XYZ file of C-alpha atoms in Angstrom:
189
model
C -16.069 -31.537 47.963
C -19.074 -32.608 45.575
C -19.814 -28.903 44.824
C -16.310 -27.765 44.861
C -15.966 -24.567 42.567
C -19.116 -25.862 40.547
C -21.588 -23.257 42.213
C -21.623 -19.658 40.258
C -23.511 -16.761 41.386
C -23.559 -12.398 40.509
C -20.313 -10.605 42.493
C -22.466 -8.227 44.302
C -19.805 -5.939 44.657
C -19.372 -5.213 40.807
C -23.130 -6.444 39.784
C -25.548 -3.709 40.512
C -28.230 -6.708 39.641
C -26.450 -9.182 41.630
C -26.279 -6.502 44.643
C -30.107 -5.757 44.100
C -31.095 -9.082 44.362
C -28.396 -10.798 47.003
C -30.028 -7.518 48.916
C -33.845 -8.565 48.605
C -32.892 -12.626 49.449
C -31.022 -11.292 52.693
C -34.935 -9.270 53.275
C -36.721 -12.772 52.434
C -34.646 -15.691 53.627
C -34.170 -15.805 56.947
C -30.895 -18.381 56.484
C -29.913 -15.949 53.021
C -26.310 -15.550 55.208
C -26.008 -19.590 55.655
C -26.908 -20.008 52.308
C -24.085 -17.796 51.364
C -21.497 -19.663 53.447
C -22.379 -22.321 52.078
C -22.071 -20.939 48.627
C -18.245 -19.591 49.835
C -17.365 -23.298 51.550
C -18.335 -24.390 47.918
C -15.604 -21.655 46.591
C -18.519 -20.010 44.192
C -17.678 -18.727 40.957
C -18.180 -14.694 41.048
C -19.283 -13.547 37.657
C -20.452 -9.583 36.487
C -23.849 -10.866 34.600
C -25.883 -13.541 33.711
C -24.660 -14.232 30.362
C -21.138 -15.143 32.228
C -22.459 -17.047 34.589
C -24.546 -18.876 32.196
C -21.927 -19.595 29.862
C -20.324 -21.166 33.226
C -23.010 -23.870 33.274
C -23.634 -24.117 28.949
C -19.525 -25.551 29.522
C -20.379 -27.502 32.017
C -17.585 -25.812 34.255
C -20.699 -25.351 36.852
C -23.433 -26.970 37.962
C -25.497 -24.368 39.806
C -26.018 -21.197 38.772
C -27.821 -19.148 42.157
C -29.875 -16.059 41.066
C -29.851 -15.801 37.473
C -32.465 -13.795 35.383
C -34.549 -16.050 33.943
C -35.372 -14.218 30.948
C -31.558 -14.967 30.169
C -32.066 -17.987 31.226
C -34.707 -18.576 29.168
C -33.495 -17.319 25.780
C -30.235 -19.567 26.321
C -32.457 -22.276 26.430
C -34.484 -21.518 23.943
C -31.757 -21.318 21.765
C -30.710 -24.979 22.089
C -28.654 -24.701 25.475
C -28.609 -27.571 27.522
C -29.421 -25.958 30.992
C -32.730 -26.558 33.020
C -34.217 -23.898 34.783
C -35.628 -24.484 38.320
C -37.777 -22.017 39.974
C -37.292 -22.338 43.524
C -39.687 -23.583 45.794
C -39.768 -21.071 48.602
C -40.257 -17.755 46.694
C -39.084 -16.173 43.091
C -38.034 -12.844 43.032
C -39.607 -10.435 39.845
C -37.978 -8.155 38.275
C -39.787 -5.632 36.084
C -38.350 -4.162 32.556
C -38.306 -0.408 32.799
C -39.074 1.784 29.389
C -38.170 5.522 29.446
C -38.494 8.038 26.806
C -35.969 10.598 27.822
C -36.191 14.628 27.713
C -34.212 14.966 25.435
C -35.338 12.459 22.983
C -35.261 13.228 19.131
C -38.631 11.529 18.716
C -40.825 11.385 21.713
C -43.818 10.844 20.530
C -42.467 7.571 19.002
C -40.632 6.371 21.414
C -44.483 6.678 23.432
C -46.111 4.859 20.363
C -43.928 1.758 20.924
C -43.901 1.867 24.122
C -47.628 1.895 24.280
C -47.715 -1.033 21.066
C -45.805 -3.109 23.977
C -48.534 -2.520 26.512
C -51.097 -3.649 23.791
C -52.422 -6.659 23.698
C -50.876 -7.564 20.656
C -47.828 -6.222 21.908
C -48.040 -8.724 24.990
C -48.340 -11.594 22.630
C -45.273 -10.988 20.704
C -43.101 -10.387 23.816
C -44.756 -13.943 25.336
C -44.151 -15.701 21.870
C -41.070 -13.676 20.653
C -38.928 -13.024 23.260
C -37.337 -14.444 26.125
C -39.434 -11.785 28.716
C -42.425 -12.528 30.047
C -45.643 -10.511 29.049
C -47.303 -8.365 31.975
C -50.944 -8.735 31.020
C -53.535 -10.263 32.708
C -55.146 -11.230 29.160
C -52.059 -13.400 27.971
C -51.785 -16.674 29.551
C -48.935 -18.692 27.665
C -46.285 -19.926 29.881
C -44.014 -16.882 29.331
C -46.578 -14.494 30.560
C -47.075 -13.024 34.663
C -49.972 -16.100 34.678
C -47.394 -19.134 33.321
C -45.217 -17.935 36.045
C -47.584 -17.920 38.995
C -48.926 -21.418 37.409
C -45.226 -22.857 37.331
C -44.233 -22.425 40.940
C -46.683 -23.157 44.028
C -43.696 -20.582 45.710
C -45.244 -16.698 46.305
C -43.763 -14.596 43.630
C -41.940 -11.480 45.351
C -42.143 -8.477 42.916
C -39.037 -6.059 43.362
C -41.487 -3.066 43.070
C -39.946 0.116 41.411
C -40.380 2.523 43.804
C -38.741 5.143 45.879
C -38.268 2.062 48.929
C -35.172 0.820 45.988
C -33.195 4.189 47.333
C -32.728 2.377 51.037
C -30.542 0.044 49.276
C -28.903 3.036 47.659
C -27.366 4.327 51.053
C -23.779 3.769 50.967
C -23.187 2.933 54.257
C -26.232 0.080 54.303
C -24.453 -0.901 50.879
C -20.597 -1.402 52.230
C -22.321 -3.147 55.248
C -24.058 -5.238 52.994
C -20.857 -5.592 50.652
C -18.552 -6.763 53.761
C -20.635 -9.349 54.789
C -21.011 -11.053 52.003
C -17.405 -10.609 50.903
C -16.450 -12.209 53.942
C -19.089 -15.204 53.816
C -18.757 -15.483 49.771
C -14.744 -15.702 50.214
C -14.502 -18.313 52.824
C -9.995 -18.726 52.834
């Protein structure tokens, strides 16, 4: 088998990412259960996080790795990785960065200042230029910014919108449905 064990991909069942997104391709892509058949014919590699299964592929134990963060992605290549990054062609889910200043922070009102120096513009540019995340503003257009990644792909870019719709996929019983099917696709005997 040409892909035999060479195809790597987030265990949803120990992955809250992996589960989050696995759950949003089932929403989008009407053949997402085929896909995953296919994945467990191929006898996928099941990994926590994206630095494992990205360290898969940098040994070259792997040749596909499905659903990865690209930011990850990214900053492995960035730092001298030999991995390509393909945006599919049908859609790319987004995932936003969440900052929170807790209650009971020490320093509140600092935590807020750099939070809102991250928002600035100026603050945009370094994340674009500095970091492997793409910057949010509509004002920054270098590749790693919201406009390089709606230039890169003709594919619609699917936002997973933080929001009180996330709980559905909170419900336990929706979950172990979820969780059983793709067990039983994912690991094919």
């Amino acid at each position: 088998m040409r892909f035999g064990r060479r195809v790597a991909t987030y265990d949803t069942a120990t992955s809250g990412i992996g589960y989050l997104l696995a759950a949003h391709d089932a929403l989008l892509f009407g053949q997402y259960w085929q896909l995953v058949a296919m994945m467990g014919n191929a006898q996928a590699r099941l990994a926590c996080c994206s630095g494992d299964i990205l360290d898969l592929v940098e040994r070259g134990e792997v040749l596909i790795a499905y659903n990865v963060l690209g930011s990850y992605a990214r900053a492995r290549a960035a730092a001298g990785a030999a991995i390509g990054i393909v945006v599919p062609e049908d859609y790319t889910l987004v995932i936003s960065r969440v900052a929170v200043i807790p209650k009971t922070a020490p320093r509140p009102q600092l935590a807020g200042a750099f939070i809102d120096y991250l928002l600035s513009p100026r603050g945009q540019e370094v994340v674009a230029d500095r970091s492997a995340l793409y910057a949010i503003s509509s004002g920054i257009k270098r590749e790693a910014s919201a406009s390089g990644l709606r230039s890169s792909t003709a594919a619609p870019l699917h936002p997973i919108a933080l929001s009180p719709a996330l709980l559905v996929f909170l419900d336990r019983l929706k979950r172990e449905r979820f969780l059983q099917q793709w067990q039983s696709a994912i690991l094919l005997p």
